[in-house]
Amino acid sequence: MRHHPMKKILFNLLLGAAFLPAAAYASPHYQPYSVDTLAGIHPGDADGNGDAARFAYPTNVATDASGNVYVSDYRNHTIRKITPDGQVRTFAGAPERFGRIDGRGRGARFYYPAGLEVDKMGNVYVADSGNCIIRKITPAGVVSTIAGSAGECGSADGKGSAARFNFPYGVAVDGAGSVYVADTFNSTIRKIAPDGNVTTVAGASGENGKSDGTGKAARFFYPYDVTVSSAGNVYVADTYNSAVRKITPDHRVTTLPDPQQRLKFSYPQGLTVDDAENIYVAAFDRQDIIKFGVHGRATIFAGAHFAVGSRNGRRHHARFYYPSDVASDSAGNLYVADFDNCVIRKIGPGGMVTTFAGLVSPGSDNGGVEAARFDAPYDVAVNRRGTVFVADFLNAVIRKVTPNGVVSTLAGMADTAGSSDGAGSAARFVAPSGVAVSSSGILYVADKYSNTIRKVTAGGVVTTFAGSAGENGSVDGTGAAARFNLPNGVAVDNAGSVYVADTYNQTIRKITPEGVVSTLAGSPGQSGSDDGAGSAARFAHPEHVAVDSVGNVYVADNENSTIRKITPAGVVTTLAGLAGSPGNSDGVGTEARFEDPWGVSVDSADDIYVADTGNRTIRRITPAGVVTTLAGLANRDGMNDRTGKHARFAFPRGLAVDANGKLYIADSDNNSIRTATPALARSIDNDDEEEIMPLQDSSESVGAPRVPTLLTPVP
């Protein structure tokens, strides 16, 4: 099962500081960890031909008259160019080197570039979203800023640098050389004349709505893209309104109807118009491409309604994974920025979908480090021999990774959901989200959407340990008589007892080796942050649990953004973080801050490790409650195998620690399994500062904004 009913789209539309305070890394407790990839193909920045190329969440595409395709490679902060034969090269910007510098080719810097368009002279226009400016790239690769002032977001008409934009996301250019801008945070459509003068075409700054009308009387709600037809009509992907809008040359705004009333948009993010005035829309959350014909008829052109995947094929047999933009060429081909697949797809005039450039990251292939594929791995566990077990969430299987990175499927069948017990591929899971391995080698699995806890032997034989498939509730009892409500995480102690983060019951459950289920802490259906004993305590979506050598249970209390501790007697205290105060600070106890922590694990010294998912970092908590950040940089997505704050993750969820202190991380949105070990003693401060300084130019502010983008599906 690839689409889950609990899925929601996180819109990262907030401003916030992305850098950890320098004091966090000056702490005497801080020791950076070096991060490596154990298995899985992940987003990247490689140039090359066809599937040798790598992208990191391509967001928008555009074509020129020669059939070249240009791509805004969002998380690489670059603009890529693909020739008609599929050769990919970096046209402007440098991978993962963000900034605001004008210049030639790799000497230029962008900050989360989004929309782009090509004029008849071959100039590329870019909505440099994070910098709040509009850029121009000549055919020779020379980058200049044509409107707005880098880092100064706002809403002002004016000429050139006097104008202000607020996270502009889409651009289009007409035959006269005027550039239209979807000024997303201002909820307006702007126009840049050839002389650089910026005016507001439609909408009123900061006033969200869905009113048709003329000019500033119209209302939009976070428009994400624009395209302009040969007749001078501007079409708008009005994303939060889930609508496509039309602006005529006299600035009259109307909403495109769906006469059949059978196609319901869900966040259209990108669109294009062909010479016949047919409009093609990348329906981000629907997972398909929709066509609005010249007579107003709306049809699904490619993909299948809410069916996620990467399959090539004709029209409805094809699958996309959050398509974010579409562009057309003069030959009638469409090109799709297939965002979460990290590839560019091509749709021929007959509707045949193929992969044009890049290599699809999600998948279920077994094999070595570079051959294996995962699809949203949610959790990991490691046994005494160093074998890693993976809850491969969207593939609905349990995977096994040897110490040298060879991946195999231990139980279940990829993309075939169910609840059957059995051996190996005969077994079925619905959505395995948590795994834990006992000292005897038995694997326990939280099969989230089946509301059960499963048991897997070393040979891959699966049985249902507790709960009844498809039956949710909160009932203590033995085996199938017990009930859970979307349990997410599991842990097992030295005596063989299993602890469960029963997420939607807001409780922590305990299962004896004989299968007797009881409630250790929390009260079913009662959310909160109260410390206390047993049922007097409160949790808010506890996602994961870990248990130490003396039987204390640690809880990643996700919505409270805290780490809780439960004694064997059921007494709950808050070990670190402050309920209701998310953030990214290191410190002691309640001085520390987390954001949506997901995974927890405990080592032999009873240090606690946390996958701080919302911050994209890995943290450590000593038994005394001292919190430090080991790897990653708050709010910075990526896939860097580096040391300390230079490493990058994309929503790391699960983690495990082995007997030698090595960490294993389920890096969910990178579809990979990562490892982290303490870095060798060296002059970290000097080396790291030399490495990080080129990432930003001298004019860059210390606080980096979290830019507007429709990003990560999170069940």
XYZ file of C-alpha atoms in Angstrom:
715
model
C 0.000 0.000 0.000
C 1.598 3.232 -1.119
C -0.991 5.828 -0.199
C -2.026 5.988 3.415
C -5.177 7.536 4.826
C -3.237 9.305 7.553
C -0.956 11.048 5.077
C -0.756 14.803 5.350
C 1.357 17.277 3.418
C 3.673 19.437 5.463
C 3.913 22.916 4.029
C 7.220 24.404 5.179
C 5.935 27.954 4.946
C 7.437 29.424 8.094
C 10.437 31.587 8.692
C 12.869 30.354 11.291
C 16.495 30.226 12.235
C 18.181 27.314 10.551
C 21.550 27.514 12.234
C 22.207 26.105 15.663
C 23.705 28.584 18.116
C 27.474 28.503 18.073
C 27.418 27.698 21.772
C 25.826 24.349 21.006
C 28.987 23.216 19.280
C 31.317 24.778 21.826
C 29.904 22.560 24.573
C 32.478 20.361 26.319
C 30.071 17.456 25.794
C 30.017 17.902 22.024
C 31.653 15.300 19.863
C 30.800 15.387 16.177
C 29.884 12.127 14.456
C 30.966 11.157 10.951
C 28.079 10.032 8.743
C 28.216 7.464 5.938
C 25.625 5.725 3.778
C 25.308 2.005 4.447
C 22.713 1.174 1.790
C 20.262 2.773 -0.579
C 20.386 5.085 -3.565
C 19.767 8.633 -2.576
C 19.362 12.067 -4.119
C 22.577 13.607 -5.413
C 24.136 16.149 -7.724
C 25.960 14.085 -10.348
C 26.104 15.251 -13.939
C 26.024 12.582 -16.636
C 23.860 10.903 -19.203
C 20.384 9.590 -18.412
C 20.240 7.488 -15.275
C 23.875 8.291 -14.402
C 22.726 11.776 -13.385
C 21.401 12.610 -9.942
C 19.039 15.317 -8.756
C 18.016 16.412 -5.265
C 14.272 17.081 -5.403
C 13.851 18.808 -8.784
C 11.063 21.317 -8.447
C 10.460 23.036 -11.786
C 11.219 22.446 -15.463
C 11.300 24.566 -18.616
C 12.239 23.978 -22.262
C 13.922 26.094 -24.927
C 13.454 26.215 -28.696
C 16.265 23.696 -29.234
C 14.665 21.021 -27.068
C 16.908 21.508 -24.025
C 15.257 21.064 -20.645
C 16.204 23.249 -17.683
C 15.635 22.070 -14.121
C 15.612 23.920 -10.818
C 17.416 21.398 -8.626
C 15.889 22.662 -5.439
C 17.946 21.162 -2.648
C 21.183 21.359 -4.613
C 20.610 25.112 -5.092
C 21.447 24.767 -8.783
C 20.001 25.069 -12.277
C 20.617 21.983 -14.400
C 20.445 21.622 -18.181
C 19.475 18.439 -20.033
C 20.184 18.153 -23.747
C 17.667 16.393 -26.031
C 19.756 13.193 -25.816
C 19.572 13.168 -21.998
C 22.989 14.588 -21.108
C 22.765 16.423 -17.772
C 25.125 19.178 -16.646
C 25.043 21.886 -14.006
C 24.245 25.112 -15.824
C 24.487 27.607 -12.939
C 25.188 27.452 -9.233
C 27.238 24.937 -7.266
C 25.722 21.848 -5.604
C 24.739 22.512 -1.985
C 26.555 25.863 -2.048
C 23.757 28.276 -1.327
C 24.008 32.063 -1.490
C 23.080 35.093 -3.545
C 26.104 35.812 -5.727
C 25.674 36.861 -9.353
C 28.302 35.437 -11.696
C 29.004 32.868 -14.374
C 28.082 29.183 -14.161
C 29.273 27.526 -10.976
C 30.484 30.855 -9.623
C 26.881 31.970 -9.087
C 24.851 31.081 -6.010
C 21.137 30.422 -5.535
C 19.040 29.754 -2.452
C 16.300 27.200 -3.096
C 15.589 28.108 -6.732
C 12.063 27.182 -7.774
C 10.208 28.320 -10.911
C 12.037 28.900 -14.175
C 11.210 29.801 -17.765
C 13.097 30.359 -21.018
C 12.518 33.246 -23.412
C 12.855 33.157 -27.213
C 16.476 34.351 -26.959
C 17.434 31.436 -24.716
C 17.643 33.419 -21.482
C 16.499 31.517 -18.398
C 14.512 33.329 -15.711
C 14.535 31.903 -12.195
C 12.404 32.542 -9.124
C 15.185 32.380 -6.537
C 12.697 31.693 -3.806
C 14.849 31.671 -0.693
C 16.546 34.917 -1.720
C 13.207 36.598 -2.611
C 14.539 37.747 -6.002
C 14.143 37.060 -9.721
C 17.318 36.063 -11.585
C 18.286 35.884 -15.260
C 20.784 33.453 -16.807
C 22.101 34.144 -20.293
C 22.744 31.283 -22.744
C 26.412 31.581 -21.735
C 25.495 30.911 -18.092
C 25.933 34.455 -16.740
C 23.601 35.036 -13.774
C 22.255 38.464 -12.813
C 19.480 39.741 -10.536
C 16.768 41.576 -12.455
C 14.283 42.381 -9.693
C 14.186 42.413 -5.933
C 16.913 42.713 -3.342
C 18.490 39.477 -2.077
C 17.410 38.585 1.432
C 14.978 41.506 1.704
C 11.547 39.941 1.460
C 8.483 42.138 1.226
C 5.884 43.526 -1.166
C 6.780 46.630 -3.137
C 6.372 47.594 -6.764
C 9.236 49.496 -8.316
C 12.147 49.175 -10.663
C 14.836 46.520 -10.301
C 16.277 46.306 -6.794
C 13.620 48.685 -5.438
C 10.965 45.981 -5.858
C 10.269 43.420 -3.181
C 8.936 39.848 -3.379
C 7.975 37.401 -0.651
C 9.231 33.921 -1.544
C 8.330 34.012 -5.243
C 7.890 30.493 -6.529
C 6.878 30.586 -10.193
C 7.861 32.576 -13.288
C 6.713 32.790 -16.898
C 7.765 34.986 -19.819
C 5.636 36.261 -22.698
C 6.552 36.984 -26.301
C 7.332 40.633 -25.537
C 9.862 39.717 -22.864
C 7.726 40.544 -19.816
C 8.162 38.192 -16.881
C 5.211 37.120 -14.720
C 5.835 36.014 -11.145
C 3.789 33.911 -8.744
C 4.677 35.872 -5.604
C 3.676 33.076 -3.290
C 3.754 34.553 0.194
C 2.204 37.784 -1.005
C -0.580 35.829 -2.770
C -0.208 38.049 -5.818
C 0.776 37.833 -9.470
C 3.483 40.321 -10.418
C 4.837 41.509 -13.774
C 8.383 42.593 -14.605
C 8.534 44.714 -17.753
C 11.564 44.444 -20.073
C 12.927 47.645 -18.489
C 12.829 46.002 -15.020
C 9.787 47.832 -13.693
C 7.702 45.622 -11.364
C 3.927 45.995 -11.005
C 1.175 43.930 -9.393
C -1.104 42.388 -12.006
C -3.652 40.668 -9.762
C -4.318 40.017 -6.114
C -3.697 42.112 -3.018
C -0.564 41.609 -0.955
C -1.128 39.506 2.127
C -4.868 39.111 1.518
C -5.607 35.448 0.896
C -8.833 34.333 -0.724
C -10.462 32.917 -3.861
C -12.313 35.828 -5.382
C -12.519 36.337 -9.118
C -12.362 39.913 -10.305
C -10.137 42.404 -12.069
C -6.613 43.217 -10.935
C -6.257 43.887 -7.224
C -9.907 42.966 -6.596
C -9.056 39.291 -7.206
C -7.735 37.064 -4.452
C -5.322 34.096 -4.483
C -4.053 31.802 -1.741
C -0.358 31.012 -2.093
C -0.077 30.717 -5.901
C 2.860 28.490 -6.796
C 3.262 28.744 -10.547
C 2.337 30.754 -13.617
C 2.421 30.132 -17.345
C 1.512 32.417 -20.241
C -0.079 31.427 -23.550
C 0.633 32.808 -27.011
C -2.627 34.749 -26.714
C -1.317 36.551 -23.650
C -3.465 34.755 -21.084
C -1.713 33.994 -17.799
C -2.650 30.787 -15.993
C -2.003 30.369 -12.287
C -1.602 27.278 -10.095
C -3.489 28.663 -7.102
C -2.160 26.013 -4.808
C -3.909 26.484 -1.481
C -7.181 27.092 -3.260
C -6.666 23.837 -5.196
C -7.633 25.663 -8.385
C -6.325 26.865 -11.723
C -6.987 30.537 -12.409
C -6.877 32.512 -15.667
C -5.816 36.149 -16.049
C -6.684 37.792 -19.369
C -4.522 40.570 -20.863
C -6.889 43.138 -19.280
C -6.155 41.572 -15.844
C -9.545 39.916 -15.404
C -9.257 36.834 -13.163
C -11.527 33.795 -13.491
C -11.389 30.243 -12.129
C -11.197 27.366 -14.612
C -14.221 25.134 -14.100
C -14.357 21.365 -14.128
C -17.695 20.763 -15.892
C -17.704 17.083 -15.000
C -17.061 17.879 -11.332
C -15.143 14.618 -11.072
C -11.587 15.912 -10.870
C -10.883 17.412 -7.504
C -7.546 19.165 -7.345
C -5.318 18.645 -4.382
C -2.607 21.272 -4.386
C -1.788 21.929 -8.057
C 1.808 23.109 -7.968
C 3.049 23.514 -11.550
C 1.471 24.057 -14.951
C 2.159 24.772 -18.614
C 0.136 25.722 -21.681
C 0.676 24.499 -25.238
C 0.186 26.324 -28.535
C -3.433 25.144 -28.713
C -4.160 26.638 -25.250
C -4.427 23.210 -23.603
C -3.301 23.471 -19.983
C -1.376 20.707 -18.240
C -1.203 20.712 -14.462
C 1.088 18.837 -12.082
C -1.430 17.869 -9.406
C 1.047 17.420 -6.575
C -1.027 15.546 -4.030
C -3.141 13.673 -6.589
C 0.033 12.105 -8.099
C -1.071 12.757 -11.672
C -0.990 15.184 -14.593
C -4.322 16.794 -15.462
C -5.226 18.328 -18.820
C -7.676 21.183 -19.293
C -8.754 21.149 -22.932
C -9.620 24.231 -24.947
C -13.318 23.458 -24.509
C -13.014 23.275 -20.741
C -12.987 19.496 -20.355
C -10.670 18.283 -17.574
C -9.147 14.800 -17.836
C -6.339 12.799 -16.262
C -3.589 12.905 -18.860
C -1.020 10.666 -17.114
C -0.761 8.870 -13.806
C -3.512 7.509 -11.609
C -5.488 9.333 -8.972
C -3.591 9.095 -5.631
C -1.448 6.160 -6.831
C 2.189 6.760 -5.894
C 5.131 5.165 -7.694
C 7.776 5.464 -10.383
C 6.416 3.161 -13.062
C 6.828 4.086 -16.707
C 3.992 3.303 -19.109
C 1.200 4.793 -21.124
C -1.070 7.372 -19.504
C -2.952 5.812 -16.561
C -0.464 2.967 -16.193
C 2.320 5.376 -15.273
C 3.036 6.443 -11.704
C 4.511 9.613 -10.220
C 5.692 10.527 -6.734
C 4.570 14.071 -5.980
C 4.996 15.675 -9.432
C 5.712 19.368 -8.882
C 5.925 20.916 -12.353
C 5.357 20.260 -16.044
C 6.717 21.904 -19.210
C 5.990 21.383 -22.903
C 8.157 21.594 -26.007
C 7.337 22.413 -29.637
C 7.136 18.712 -30.555
C 4.267 18.084 -28.129
C 6.325 16.367 -25.430
C 5.760 17.102 -21.760
C 8.511 17.062 -19.134
C 7.664 16.478 -15.486
C 9.681 17.361 -12.389
C 8.947 14.175 -10.445
C 9.841 15.663 -7.084
C 10.081 12.764 -4.645
C 11.375 10.340 -7.274
C 14.206 12.841 -7.899
C 13.974 12.387 -11.680
C 12.717 14.148 -14.786
C 10.015 12.238 -16.647
C 8.992 12.649 -20.284
C 5.485 12.174 -21.676
C 5.309 11.727 -25.439
C 2.438 13.059 -27.567
C 0.814 9.621 -27.375
C 0.916 9.617 -23.562
C 3.865 7.260 -23.061
C 5.732 8.125 -19.842
C 9.467 7.413 -19.603
C 12.266 8.500 -17.287
C 14.231 11.155 -19.151
C 17.048 11.840 -16.674
C 18.068 10.751 -13.204
C 17.646 7.509 -11.306
C 14.540 6.868 -9.239
C 15.435 6.668 -5.579
C 12.432 4.876 -4.037
C 12.149 1.187 -4.838
C 12.336 -2.319 -3.448
C 15.421 -3.736 -5.190
C 17.749 -5.942 -3.201
C 21.498 -5.963 -3.722
C 24.640 -4.077 -2.764
C 25.044 -0.530 -1.506
C 24.330 1.262 -4.790
C 21.861 -1.280 -6.166
C 19.449 -1.516 -3.245
C 16.303 0.590 -2.998
C 14.080 1.499 -0.075
C 10.831 3.438 0.036
C 10.517 5.582 3.151
C 12.432 3.396 5.627
C 10.981 4.296 9.019
C 13.000 2.381 11.567
C 16.090 0.243 12.077
C 17.309 -2.314 14.597
C 20.720 -3.979 14.839
C 21.673 -7.350 16.309
C 24.912 -8.420 17.980
C 26.468 -9.457 14.670
C 25.942 -6.030 13.125
C 23.058 -7.098 10.878
C 20.590 -4.271 10.431
C 16.833 -4.787 10.096
C 14.717 -2.142 8.380
C 11.026 -1.337 8.586
C 10.599 -0.397 4.901
C 7.365 1.497 5.429
C 5.967 2.189 1.956
C 7.242 -1.104 0.540
C 5.403 -2.896 3.378
C 8.326 -5.270 4.010
C 11.083 -6.001 6.491
C 14.555 -5.736 4.963
C 17.867 -7.100 6.162
C 21.234 -5.375 5.614
C 24.523 -7.187 6.191
C 27.453 -5.306 7.762
C 28.934 -4.758 4.278
C 25.707 -3.249 2.921
C 24.061 -6.136 1.045
C 20.278 -5.788 1.234
C 17.697 -8.584 1.104
C 14.013 -8.871 1.976
C 13.480 -10.872 5.153
C 9.674 -10.930 5.216
C 6.757 -9.597 3.227
C 6.317 -8.790 -0.449
C 7.030 -5.302 -1.754
C 3.965 -3.208 -2.602
C 1.646 -6.024 -1.522
C -0.040 -5.024 1.701
C -1.878 -7.391 3.994
C -1.856 -9.029 7.389
C -1.110 -12.665 6.621
C 1.288 -14.587 8.822
C 3.714 -16.904 7.072
C 7.318 -17.465 6.052
C 9.297 -14.918 4.022
C 7.440 -13.562 0.995
C 4.253 -15.380 2.003
C 3.823 -12.995 4.925
C 2.211 -9.603 4.539
C 2.522 -6.292 6.354
C 0.456 -3.153 5.919
C 2.831 -0.432 7.112
C 5.750 -1.588 9.264
C 6.936 1.487 11.141
C 8.954 0.172 14.108
C 11.391 -2.704 14.616
C 13.302 -4.034 17.611
C 15.483 -7.112 17.967
C 15.801 -9.187 21.127
C 18.991 -10.701 22.512
C 17.818 -14.072 21.152
C 17.480 -12.651 17.625
C 13.687 -12.396 17.474
C 12.449 -9.305 15.634
C 9.362 -7.413 16.794
C 7.517 -5.150 14.369
C 4.944 -2.422 14.910
C 2.682 -2.916 11.886
C 1.121 0.503 12.192
C -1.957 0.460 10.006
C -2.875 -3.120 10.818
C -2.864 -2.165 14.547
C -0.769 -5.202 15.439
C 2.601 -6.162 16.819
C 4.264 -8.849 14.724
C 7.048 -11.294 15.543
C 9.654 -12.412 12.994
C 12.155 -15.221 13.517
C 15.699 -15.128 12.169
C 14.477 -17.301 9.312
C 11.742 -14.843 8.349
C 8.718 -16.667 9.817
C 6.082 -14.074 10.752
C 3.383 -14.441 13.388
C 1.051 -11.925 15.009
C 2.198 -11.398 18.587
C -0.509 -9.025 19.848
C -3.542 -7.230 18.495
C -5.980 -8.146 15.748
C -5.453 -6.948 12.175
C -7.783 -4.128 11.210
C -9.218 -3.811 14.727
C -8.242 -0.629 16.513
C -8.929 0.312 20.108
C -7.315 0.316 23.506
C -7.830 -3.013 25.206
C -5.404 -4.787 27.510
C -5.390 -8.547 27.210
C -3.498 -11.509 25.799
C -2.467 -11.814 22.165
C -5.310 -11.245 19.710
C -7.601 -10.006 22.492
C -5.539 -6.829 22.872
C -6.197 -3.711 20.822
C -3.888 -0.900 19.646
C -4.446 2.343 17.762
C -1.776 2.945 15.095
C 1.212 1.764 17.143
C 4.405 3.231 15.745
C 7.465 2.113 17.744
C 8.647 -0.932 19.666
C 11.516 -1.817 22.009
C 12.480 -5.026 23.811
C 14.237 -5.404 27.172
C 16.705 -8.009 28.416
C 13.897 -10.160 29.832
C 12.073 -10.284 26.495
C 9.275 -7.867 27.353
C 8.189 -5.616 24.486
C 7.276 -1.945 24.883
C 5.014 -0.208 22.373
C 4.494 3.452 21.542
C 0.736 3.196 20.991
C 0.700 6.496 19.180
C -2.952 7.328 18.667
C -3.972 5.958 22.040
C -1.420 8.364 23.587
C -0.091 5.530 25.742
C 2.898 3.273 26.283
C 2.034 -0.409 26.381
C 3.976 -3.419 27.695
C 3.775 -6.975 26.352
C 5.209 -9.860 28.374
C 7.034 -12.711 26.579
C 3.788 -14.661 26.891
C 1.872 -11.970 24.976
C 0.020 -10.335 27.874
C -0.585 -6.665 27.072
C -0.933 -3.967 29.739
C -0.810 -0.168 29.744
C 2.371 1.072 31.399
C 1.733 4.828 31.244
C -0.738 7.323 29.853
C -4.506 7.271 29.509
C -6.177 6.125 26.263
C -7.249 9.034 24.099
C -6.050 11.611 26.625
C -3.415 13.894 25.144
C -1.169 16.159 27.196
C 2.266 16.594 28.721
C 1.730 15.856 32.421
C 4.356 13.895 34.298
C 3.092 11.405 36.864
C 2.600 7.738 37.631
C 0.840 5.358 35.269
C -2.488 6.614 33.968
C -1.925 10.069 35.505
C 0.772 10.800 32.908
C -0.036 12.258 29.516
C 1.650 12.013 26.096
C 1.032 13.680 22.740
C 1.630 11.250 19.882
C 4.459 9.196 21.348
C 6.227 7.877 18.259
C 8.967 5.631 19.554
C 10.406 3.955 22.618
C 13.738 2.578 23.842
C 14.651 0.689 27.006
C 17.890 0.803 29.008
C 19.778 -1.881 30.914
C 17.749 -1.450 34.126
C 14.316 -1.285 32.491
C 13.743 2.448 32.166
C 11.764 3.278 29.029
C 12.484 6.417 26.998
C 9.804 7.947 24.797
C 10.036 10.280 21.809
C 6.972 12.350 22.687
C 6.567 13.801 19.228
C 3.990 16.552 19.473
C 5.316 17.683 22.844
C 8.823 17.844 21.310
C 10.235 16.204 24.430
C 11.973 13.028 25.541
C 10.237 11.328 28.447
C 11.470 8.698 30.906
C 9.345 5.956 32.464
C 10.672 3.937 35.394
C 9.880 0.204 35.647
C 7.166 1.204 38.137
C 5.519 3.445 35.513
C 6.541 6.856 36.879
C 6.889 9.350 34.011
C 9.202 12.375 34.012
C 10.413 14.720 31.280
C 14.102 14.076 30.676
C 14.799 16.744 28.057
C 12.960 19.427 26.135
C 10.042 21.615 27.115
C 6.498 20.650 26.155
C 4.948 23.015 23.655
C 8.269 24.752 22.933
C 9.830 23.205 19.827
C 13.275 24.367 18.769
C 16.838 23.201 18.196
C 18.841 24.212 21.281
C 21.348 22.014 23.049
C 21.451 22.254 26.836
C 20.493 20.476 30.045
C 17.003 19.099 30.624
C 14.285 21.641 29.914
C 16.848 24.082 28.489
C 17.175 21.842 25.436
C 14.767 22.006 22.535
C 13.641 19.379 19.994
C 11.261 19.511 17.043
C 9.102 16.471 16.323
C 11.540 13.872 17.702
C 10.759 10.441 16.289
C 13.329 7.745 17.028
C 15.156 6.900 20.269
C 17.796 4.333 21.156
C 19.947 3.600 24.208
C 23.561 2.381 24.331
C 25.322 0.225 26.905
C 26.298 3.315 28.933
C 22.635 4.398 29.025
C 23.207 7.403 26.790
C 20.089 8.122 24.765
C 20.220 8.921 21.053
C 17.421 10.808 19.325
C 16.439 11.176 15.683
C 15.242 14.775 15.914
C 13.195 14.491 12.766
C 11.860 18.018 12.446
C 15.340 19.444 12.911
C 16.962 16.846 10.594
C 19.601 16.156 13.244
C 20.883 13.354 15.458
C 21.103 14.241 19.159
C 22.493 12.584 22.278
C 21.266 12.836 25.875
C 23.432 11.729 28.789
C 21.768 10.045 31.790
C 22.058 13.441 33.516
C 19.995 15.057 30.740
C 22.755 16.907 28.865
C 21.722 17.269 25.218
C 24.178 17.753 22.333
C 23.854 17.582 18.558
C 26.060 14.924 16.954
C 25.294 15.297 13.258
C 23.219 17.412 10.911
C 22.256 21.075 10.925
C 18.829 22.188 12.076
C 16.278 22.570 9.294
C 18.790 21.742 6.575
C 17.787 18.879 4.298
C 20.314 17.026 2.205
C 22.362 13.882 1.779
C 25.923 14.802 2.762
C 28.139 12.060 4.150
C 30.210 14.447 6.233
C 31.121 15.154 9.853
C 29.074 16.887 12.526
C 27.086 19.895 11.402
C 28.163 19.345 7.771
C 26.271 16.059 7.504
C 22.771 16.278 6.087
C 19.634 14.190 6.524
C 16.099 14.387 5.152
C 13.611 13.526 7.891
C 15.588 10.862 9.769
C 13.052 8.825 11.715
C 14.427 5.646 13.255
C 17.812 4.889 14.732
C 19.613 2.121 16.551
C 22.969 1.816 18.303
C 25.151 -1.295 18.374
C 27.449 -2.634 21.098
C 30.340 -0.555 19.747
C 28.435 2.725 19.817
C 27.852 2.884 16.064
C 24.565 4.509 15.080
C 22.291 3.283 12.298
C 19.781 5.791 10.956
C 16.658 5.318 8.838
C 16.935 8.451 6.697
C 13.369 8.275 5.456
C 13.143 10.926 2.790
C 16.570 10.015 1.408
C 15.380 6.387 1.159
C 18.637 5.199 2.650
C 20.217 3.694 5.733
C 23.016 5.815 7.167
C 25.642 5.131 9.820
C 27.328 7.523 12.243
C 30.436 7.043 14.364
C 32.447 9.409 16.577
C 34.836 11.504 14.475
C 38.559 11.127 15.005
C 40.105 13.652 17.339
C 41.315 16.624 15.326
C 40.995 20.389 15.133
C 37.284 20.265 14.366
C 36.641 23.991 14.729
C 39.257 25.134 12.233
C 38.579 22.442 9.651
C 34.817 22.768 9.848
C 34.778 26.541 9.582
C 36.957 26.389 6.486
C 34.504 23.932 4.956
C 31.298 25.747 5.790
C 32.225 29.342 4.974
C 32.056 28.922 1.178
C 28.415 27.913 1.590
C 27.381 31.518 2.046
C 28.578 34.847 0.778
C 29.373 37.733 3.066
C 25.981 39.364 2.609
C 24.032 36.322 3.820
C 22.120 36.724 7.066
C 22.773 34.373 9.959
C 19.155 33.272 10.177
C 18.254 31.235 7.085
C 14.563 31.154 6.162
C 12.613 27.984 5.705
C 11.351 28.489 2.209
C 7.866 27.805 0.923
C 7.550 24.450 -0.745
C 5.156 21.563 -0.856
C 7.501 18.975 0.473
C 7.260 15.849 2.506
C 4.403 13.380 2.833
C 4.272 12.204 6.414
C 1.801 9.568 7.540
